[in-house]
Short mmCIF file of C-alpha atoms and ligand atoms in Angstrom, two decimals:
data_model
loop_
_atom_site.label_atom_id
_atom_site.label_comp_id
_atom_site.label_asym_id
_atom_site.label_seq_id
_atom_site.Cartn_x
_atom_site.Cartn_y
_atom_site.Cartn_z
CA MET A 1 -90.00 198.93 -130.97
CA GLY A 2 -87.07 201.34 -131.82
CA LEU A 3 -89.25 204.34 -131.60
CA ILE A 4 -90.74 203.20 -128.28
CA SER A 5 -87.37 202.66 -126.74
CA LYS A 6 -86.10 205.87 -127.83
CA SER A 7 -89.11 207.79 -126.29
CA LEU A 8 -88.85 205.56 -123.09
CA LYS A 9 -85.20 206.98 -122.83
CA GLN A 10 -86.73 210.52 -122.20
CA LEU A 11 -89.22 209.14 -119.60
CA HIS A 12 -88.17 209.84 -115.97
CA ALA A 13 -90.38 207.83 -113.90
CA SER A 14 -88.29 204.84 -113.20
CA GLU A 15 -91.06 202.48 -111.93
CA ILE A 16 -93.28 202.88 -115.09
CA ARG A 17 -90.03 202.61 -117.16
CA GLU A 18 -89.00 199.27 -115.68
CA THR A 19 -92.47 197.76 -116.33
CA MET A 20 -92.48 198.94 -120.01
CA ASP A 21 -89.01 197.57 -120.32
CA LYS A 22 -90.14 194.25 -119.22
CA ASP A 23 -93.21 194.53 -121.54
CA MET A 24 -90.73 195.45 -124.37
CA MET A 25 -88.57 192.41 -123.84
CA LYS A 26 -91.67 190.04 -123.88
CA ARG A 27 -92.82 191.61 -127.08
CA GLU A 28 -89.26 191.10 -128.64
CA GLN A 29 -89.28 187.60 -127.43
CA GLN A 30 -92.79 187.11 -129.25
CA LEU A 31 -91.69 188.63 -132.37
CA HIS A 32 -88.55 186.48 -132.43
CA GLU A 33 -90.94 183.55 -131.99
CA ILE A 34 -93.11 184.80 -134.90
CA GLU A 35 -90.15 185.44 -136.87
CA GLN A 36 -89.11 181.86 -136.81
CA THR A 37 -92.39 180.66 -138.33
CA LEU A 38 -91.98 183.02 -141.34
CA PRO A 39 -90.08 181.99 -144.42
CA LYS A 40 -86.63 183.72 -144.76
CA PRO A 41 -84.78 184.40 -147.96
CA ASN A 42 -81.70 182.04 -148.78
CA GLY A 43 -78.78 184.21 -148.84
CA THR A 44 -76.19 184.51 -151.73
CA TYR A 45 -74.20 181.31 -151.04
CA LEU A 46 -77.26 179.28 -151.07
CA SER A 47 -78.98 180.93 -153.96
CA ILE A 48 -75.79 180.11 -156.04
CA ILE A 49 -75.88 176.53 -154.81
CA LEU A 50 -79.39 175.67 -154.49
CA GLY A 51 -81.04 178.22 -157.13
CA ASN A 52 -84.54 179.44 -156.29
CA VAL A 53 -85.58 177.05 -153.67
CA ASN A 54 -86.75 178.18 -150.18
CA VAL A 55 -85.05 176.22 -147.36
CA SER A 56 -86.94 177.75 -144.26
CA ILE A 57 -88.28 175.15 -141.84
CA LEU A 58 -91.26 176.52 -140.25
CA ASN A 59 -91.89 174.01 -137.80
CA LYS A 60 -90.12 173.88 -134.36
CA ASN A 61 -90.10 170.02 -134.44
CA ASP A 62 -88.52 169.70 -137.84
CA LYS A 63 -85.98 172.46 -137.07
CA PHE A 64 -84.75 170.44 -134.01
CA LYS A 65 -84.78 167.31 -136.35
CA TYR A 66 -82.75 168.98 -139.17
CA LYS A 67 -80.12 170.14 -136.26
CA ASP A 68 -80.11 166.81 -134.80
CA GLU A 69 -79.34 165.21 -138.34
CA TYR A 70 -76.68 167.58 -138.71
CA GLU A 71 -74.91 166.63 -135.58
CA LYS A 72 -75.22 163.11 -136.54
CA PHE A 73 -73.62 163.53 -140.09
CA LYS A 74 -70.72 165.32 -138.57
CA LEU A 75 -70.40 162.06 -136.33
CA VAL A 76 -70.79 159.55 -138.85
CA LEU A 77 -67.88 161.44 -141.05
CA SER A 78 -65.76 161.79 -138.23
CA VAL A 79 -65.98 158.03 -137.56
CA ILE A 80 -65.07 157.40 -141.35
CA GLY A 81 -62.32 160.09 -140.92
CA PHE A 82 -60.98 158.18 -138.12
CA ILE A 83 -60.87 154.78 -139.72
CA LEU A 84 -59.41 156.39 -143.12
CA SER A 85 -56.58 158.20 -141.22
CA VAL A 86 -55.52 155.20 -139.01
CA LEU A 87 -55.55 153.03 -142.08
CA ASN A 88 -53.33 155.74 -143.86
CA LEU A 89 -51.11 155.79 -140.75
CA PHE A 90 -50.20 152.10 -141.06
CA THR A 91 -50.30 151.93 -145.06
CA ASN A 92 -48.81 153.94 -147.83
CA ILE A 93 -51.33 153.64 -150.66
CA ARG A 94 -51.53 156.74 -152.71
CA THR A 95 -55.26 156.12 -153.90
CA LEU A 96 -56.18 155.81 -150.23
CA GLU A 97 -54.56 158.97 -149.02
CA LEU A 98 -56.22 160.82 -152.02
CA SER A 99 -59.72 159.38 -151.17
CA PHE A 100 -59.45 160.62 -147.67
CA MET A 101 -58.45 164.18 -149.13
CA PHE A 102 -61.40 164.02 -151.25
CA LEU A 103 -63.60 162.85 -148.71
CA LEU A 104 -62.42 166.16 -146.49
CA VAL A 105 -63.11 168.59 -149.30
CA TRP A 106 -66.73 166.96 -149.78
CA TYR A 107 -67.25 166.94 -146.16
CA TYR A 108 -66.37 170.56 -145.27
CA CYS A 109 -68.02 171.78 -148.37
CA THR A 110 -71.42 170.07 -147.32
CA LEU A 111 -70.80 171.43 -143.91
CA THR A 112 -70.81 174.88 -145.11
CA ILE A 113 -74.33 174.26 -147.09
CA ARG A 114 -76.05 172.52 -144.25
CA GLU A 115 -74.71 175.34 -141.63
CA SER A 116 -75.99 178.08 -144.15
CA ILE A 117 -79.54 176.39 -144.00
CA LEU A 118 -79.24 176.33 -140.46
CA LYS A 119 -78.55 179.81 -140.38
CA VAL A 120 -81.75 180.85 -142.38
CA ASN A 121 -83.66 178.87 -140.02
CA GLY A 122 -82.23 180.81 -136.80
CA SER A 123 -79.31 179.26 -135.47
CA ARG A 124 -76.79 181.50 -133.57
CA ILE A 125 -73.78 179.73 -135.11
CA LYS A 126 -70.90 182.15 -134.98
CA GLY A 127 -69.48 183.38 -138.04
CA TRP A 128 -66.15 182.21 -137.40
CA TRP A 129 -67.14 178.54 -137.28
CA ARG A 130 -68.81 178.96 -140.72
CA PHE A 131 -65.70 180.59 -141.91
CA HIS A 132 -63.63 177.92 -140.57
CA HIS A 133 -65.46 175.14 -142.61
CA PHE A 134 -65.04 177.26 -145.81
CA LEU A 135 -61.18 177.59 -144.88
CA SER A 136 -61.08 173.73 -144.11
CA THR A 137 -62.47 173.08 -147.58
CA VAL A 138 -59.60 175.14 -149.11
CA VAL A 139 -57.19 173.35 -146.94
CA SER A 140 -58.40 169.88 -147.88
CA GLY A 141 -58.35 171.00 -151.53
CA VAL A 142 -54.64 172.11 -151.29
CA LEU A 143 -53.92 168.72 -149.69
CA LEU A 144 -55.36 166.93 -152.43
CA VAL A 145 -53.44 168.75 -155.24
CA TRP A 146 -49.95 168.74 -153.21
CA PRO A 147 -47.74 166.36 -155.31
CA ASN A 148 -46.51 163.40 -153.30
CA THR A 149 -42.89 164.70 -152.98
CA GLY A 150 -40.41 164.53 -150.11
CA ALA A 151 -41.99 167.44 -148.41
CA TRP A 152 -45.45 165.79 -148.15
CA TYR A 153 -44.03 162.51 -146.83
CA SER A 154 -42.15 164.74 -143.95
CA PHE A 155 -45.76 165.92 -142.99
CA ARG A 156 -47.80 163.03 -144.01
CA GLY A 157 -47.53 161.06 -140.51
CA GLN A 158 -48.18 164.03 -138.64
CA PHE A 159 -51.31 165.03 -140.55
CA MET A 160 -52.89 161.53 -140.24
CA TRP A 161 -52.25 161.75 -136.40
CA PHE A 162 -53.87 165.10 -136.45
CA ASN A 163 -56.97 164.00 -138.01
CA VAL A 164 -57.14 160.87 -135.63
CA TYR A 165 -57.19 163.50 -132.75
CA ILE A 166 -59.60 165.68 -134.51
CA SER A 167 -62.06 162.65 -134.88
CA VAL A 168 -61.88 162.03 -131.02
CA VAL A 169 -62.51 165.85 -130.40
CA GLN A 170 -65.43 165.93 -132.85
CA TYR A 171 -67.02 162.94 -131.01
CA LEU A 172 -66.76 164.82 -127.64
CA GLN A 173 -68.19 167.99 -129.36
CA PHE A 174 -71.00 165.70 -130.68
CA ARG A 175 -71.80 164.65 -127.16
CA TYR A 176 -71.90 168.19 -125.90
CA GLN A 177 -73.99 169.59 -128.76
CA ARG A 178 -76.40 166.77 -128.50
CA GLY A 179 -76.65 167.22 -124.65
CA VAL A 180 -77.44 170.72 -125.31
CA LEU A 181 -79.92 170.28 -128.00
CA TYR A 182 -81.86 167.73 -126.24
CA ARG A 183 -81.85 169.67 -123.02
CA LEU A 184 -83.16 172.45 -124.73
CA LYS A 185 -85.93 170.56 -126.33
CA ALA A 186 -86.79 169.11 -122.84
CA LEU A 187 -87.21 172.67 -121.50
CA GLY A 188 -89.28 173.72 -124.57
CA GLU A 189 -86.54 176.21 -125.78
CA ARG A 190 -84.71 176.59 -128.86
CA HIS A 191 -81.99 179.32 -127.68
CA ASN A 192 -80.29 178.60 -124.36
CA MET A 193 -79.87 182.61 -124.12
CA ASP A 194 -83.61 182.95 -123.56
CA ILE A 195 -83.84 180.91 -120.54
CA THR A 196 -83.08 180.96 -117.18
CA ILE A 197 -83.51 177.70 -115.64
CA GLU A 198 -81.55 176.45 -112.90
CA GLY A 199 -79.11 173.71 -113.75
CA PHE A 200 -79.07 174.03 -117.39
CA HIS A 201 -76.28 176.41 -117.62
CA SER A 202 -74.31 174.82 -114.87
CA TRP A 203 -74.77 171.36 -116.93
CA MET A 204 -73.52 173.18 -120.04
CA TRP A 205 -70.54 174.70 -118.25
CA ARG A 206 -69.43 171.43 -116.77
CA GLY A 207 -69.65 169.91 -120.36
CA LEU A 208 -67.62 173.08 -121.59
CA SER A 209 -65.00 172.59 -119.02
CA PHE A 210 -64.56 169.17 -119.84
CA LEU A 211 -64.40 169.68 -123.46
CA LEU A 212 -62.23 173.00 -123.42
CA PRO A 213 -58.78 171.42 -122.66
CA PHE A 214 -59.28 168.76 -125.45
CA LEU A 215 -60.16 171.83 -128.00
CA PHE A 216 -57.07 173.86 -126.93
CA VAL A 217 -54.74 170.78 -127.47
CA GLY A 218 -56.29 170.62 -130.94
CA TYR A 219 -55.29 174.15 -131.59
CA PHE A 220 -51.99 173.82 -130.40
CA PHE A 221 -51.77 170.92 -132.72
CA GLN A 222 -52.83 173.26 -135.53
CA LEU A 223 -50.10 175.59 -134.54
CA TYR A 224 -47.48 173.09 -134.62
CA ASN A 225 -48.66 171.89 -138.09
CA ALA A 226 -48.23 175.64 -139.25
CA TYR A 227 -44.77 175.51 -137.61
CA ILE A 228 -43.69 172.30 -139.15
CA LEU A 229 -44.98 173.42 -142.61
CA TYR A 230 -43.09 176.71 -142.11
CA THR A 231 -39.85 174.69 -141.48
CA LEU A 232 -40.64 172.56 -144.63
CA ALA A 233 -40.92 175.61 -146.75
CA SER A 234 -37.22 175.47 -147.38
CA HIS A 235 -37.22 171.75 -148.41
CA PRO A 236 -35.67 171.23 -151.61
CA LYS A 237 -38.74 169.48 -152.92
CA ALA A 238 -41.25 172.12 -151.35
CA THR A 239 -43.82 173.48 -153.71
CA TRP A 240 -46.22 176.33 -153.07
CA HIS A 241 -48.42 174.43 -151.37
CA VAL A 242 -46.30 174.29 -148.23
CA PRO A 243 -46.17 178.18 -147.22
CA VAL A 244 -49.92 178.48 -148.09
CA LEU A 245 -50.79 175.46 -146.12
CA SER A 246 -48.67 176.72 -143.16
CA LEU A 247 -50.38 180.08 -143.40
CA MET A 248 -53.90 178.72 -143.46
CA PHE A 249 -53.24 176.34 -140.38
CA LEU A 250 -51.91 179.59 -138.58
CA VAL A 251 -55.23 181.37 -139.31
CA LEU A 252 -57.20 178.39 -138.27
CA PHE A 253 -55.21 178.39 -134.93
CA LEU A 254 -55.79 182.09 -134.36
CA GLY A 255 -59.40 182.14 -135.05
CA ASN A 256 -60.13 179.04 -133.12
CA VAL A 257 -58.32 180.26 -129.97
CA ILE A 258 -59.90 183.76 -130.21
CA THR A 259 -63.42 182.55 -130.76
CA THR A 260 -63.42 179.95 -128.04
CA ILE A 261 -62.00 182.32 -125.66
CA MET A 262 -64.69 184.84 -126.48
CA VAL A 263 -67.23 182.04 -125.71
CA ILE A 264 -66.18 181.51 -122.08
CA PRO A 265 -67.23 184.90 -120.38
CA GLN A 266 -70.59 184.30 -122.16
CA LYS A 267 -71.17 181.23 -120.76
CA LEU A 268 -69.93 182.27 -117.20
CA GLN A 269 -72.42 185.17 -117.49
CA ASP A 270 -75.16 182.85 -118.47
CA ARG A 271 -74.09 180.61 -115.31
CA PHE A 272 -74.15 183.56 -112.99
CA ARG A 273 -77.34 184.69 -114.20
CA ASP A 274 -78.87 181.34 -113.34
CA HIS A 275 -77.11 181.40 -110.07
CA LEU A 276 -78.94 184.87 -109.43
CA HIS A 277 -82.15 183.43 -110.47
CA GLY A 278 -81.78 180.16 -108.29
CA VAL A 279 -81.08 182.75 -105.25
CA PHE A 280 -83.84 184.67 -106.16
CA VAL A 281 -86.24 181.88 -106.22
CA SER A 282 -85.29 180.30 -103.14
CA LYS A 283 -85.73 183.71 -101.17
CA ILE A 284 -89.16 184.07 -102.58
CA GLN A 285 -89.71 180.25 -101.35
CA ASP A 286 -88.31 181.11 -98.17
CA ARG A 287 -90.69 184.38 -97.84
CA LYS A 288 -93.70 182.13 -98.53
CA LYS A 289 -92.70 179.80 -95.79
CA ASP A 290 -92.24 182.39 -93.49
CA ALA A 291 -95.47 183.93 -94.33
CA SER A 292 -97.35 180.65 -94.01
CA LYS A 293 -95.83 179.94 -90.59
CA ASP A 294 -96.93 183.40 -89.44
CA GLU A 295 -100.37 182.63 -90.48
CA GLU A 296 -100.49 179.14 -88.74
CA PRO A 297 -100.95 180.42 -85.07
CA LYS A 298 -103.64 182.67 -86.26
CA THR A 299 -105.43 179.72 -87.42
CA GLU A 300 -105.25 177.75 -84.57
CA LYS A 301 -106.38 180.73 -82.32
CA SER A 302 -109.42 181.01 -84.71
CA ASP A 303 -110.06 177.11 -84.39
N1 COA B 1 -69.83 174.30 -135.28
C1 COA B 1 -71.07 174.47 -135.70
N2 COA B 1 -71.96 174.98 -134.96
C2 COA B 1 -71.60 175.46 -133.81
C3 COA B 1 -70.34 175.44 -133.47
C4 COA B 1 -69.37 174.75 -134.29
N3 COA B 1 -68.09 174.70 -134.10
N4 COA B 1 -70.03 176.05 -132.12
C5 COA B 1 -71.25 176.35 -131.71
N5 COA B 1 -72.17 176.06 -132.82
C6 COA B 1 -73.68 176.34 -132.91
C7 COA B 1 -74.44 175.95 -131.72
O1 COA B 1 -74.82 174.55 -131.80
C8 COA B 1 -75.63 176.74 -131.70
O2 COA B 1 -76.57 176.45 -132.42
P1 COA B 1 -78.02 177.00 -132.32
O3 COA B 1 -78.04 178.45 -132.27
O4 COA B 1 -78.47 176.26 -133.41
O5 COA B 1 -78.65 176.31 -131.16
C9 COA B 1 -74.89 178.09 -131.83
O6 COA B 1 -73.91 177.76 -132.63
C10 COA B 1 -74.38 178.96 -130.68
O7 COA B 1 -73.44 178.18 -129.84
P2 COA B 1 -72.92 178.92 -128.59
O8 COA B 1 -73.82 179.13 -127.51
O9 COA B 1 -71.99 180.10 -129.20
O10 COA B 1 -71.87 177.80 -128.15
P3 COA B 1 -72.05 176.37 -127.90
O11 COA B 1 -72.11 176.34 -126.34
O12 COA B 1 -72.85 175.63 -128.66
O13 COA B 1 -70.42 175.63 -128.13
C11 COA B 1 -68.15 175.35 -128.09
C12 COA B 1 -69.37 176.43 -127.68
C13 COA B 1 -67.02 176.15 -127.69
C14 COA B 1 -68.13 173.94 -127.42
C15 COA B 1 -68.27 175.21 -129.58
O14 COA B 1 -68.29 176.37 -130.43
C16 COA B 1 -67.12 174.30 -130.28
O15 COA B 1 -67.13 173.20 -130.00
N6 COA B 1 -66.13 174.95 -130.70
C17 COA B 1 -64.85 174.19 -131.18
C18 COA B 1 -64.96 173.86 -132.68
C19 COA B 1 -63.48 173.67 -132.93
O16 COA B 1 -62.72 174.23 -132.53
N7 COA B 1 -63.29 172.57 -134.02
C20 COA B 1 -62.05 172.25 -134.52
C21 COA B 1 -61.66 171.34 -133.44
S1 COA B 1 -59.68 171.38 -133.53
#
């Protein structure tokens, strides 16, 4: 395909080039479809964790089920996280606090494994979201080993409120991601970038514009966490955990804001492409109508 593309660039007949380009795009799409039915190697991270077991899912339906299950898993764990953080807000039991932190370590660690499996199976999840979950595992680990001194108690309430808020945002994310997944399945497609179906991207954009304000409030909450931890670094009982957590919350804030902002133009572009497609289709329909109107009197005459 690369060689053909190169030699096509030297071709000057623009009409032939256009049709060839279209054919190439079709072929690329077909190759992508074929690729999805072939097993892929696991990658280093999965090989270390799982050993020599292949995790490729070769059936479209099973891939859909796996992704759906992943979204459900996140939902169930965010409900449990919500309950535990509310309980921690109204009680002061160290064991409960530590259980919650341990659950967070386990949850984020599990997410990194599930996401690596999704990636092997063709998911286009951005590198940052995967790294975000690796970093969240580390953040939860540091929180788990943070001694319960005065500095921790100054941050504890804020951290629990943060988790309550994140659980609500995760529920909203679940509704959005599930909506996308089921609509794509109904359209018979796996990836939204491959389709131009009127209505889909505008639905997606509506869902996203509802979600975005909640996400950004969450990001500024992360920045606020970083700031409070930064001020707590000078607390007489502060340990190394405080500045390290402050830095990690800052990295999470920056990465999340940059990645989410980068998604917006891409989604707007998809929506614009949809709109153009809609205009194109309606123009063709109008032309067809006009053509059939022109034909009508002729048939009357012949009658
Ligand atoms: N976690 C896991 N997977 C994600 C993801 C995330 N945060 N964001 C996107 N994906 C997946 C999508 O499900 C899709 O998967 P697929 O290829 O298997 O179908 C793929 O990555 C490509 O998604 P993309 O088109 O880039 O974005 P989207 O429309 O699915 O989602 C956002 C866009 C902004 C809504 C989404 O990235 C998101 O919710 N981000 C916020 C996450 C966050 O900040 N969490 C912390 C809260 S404070």
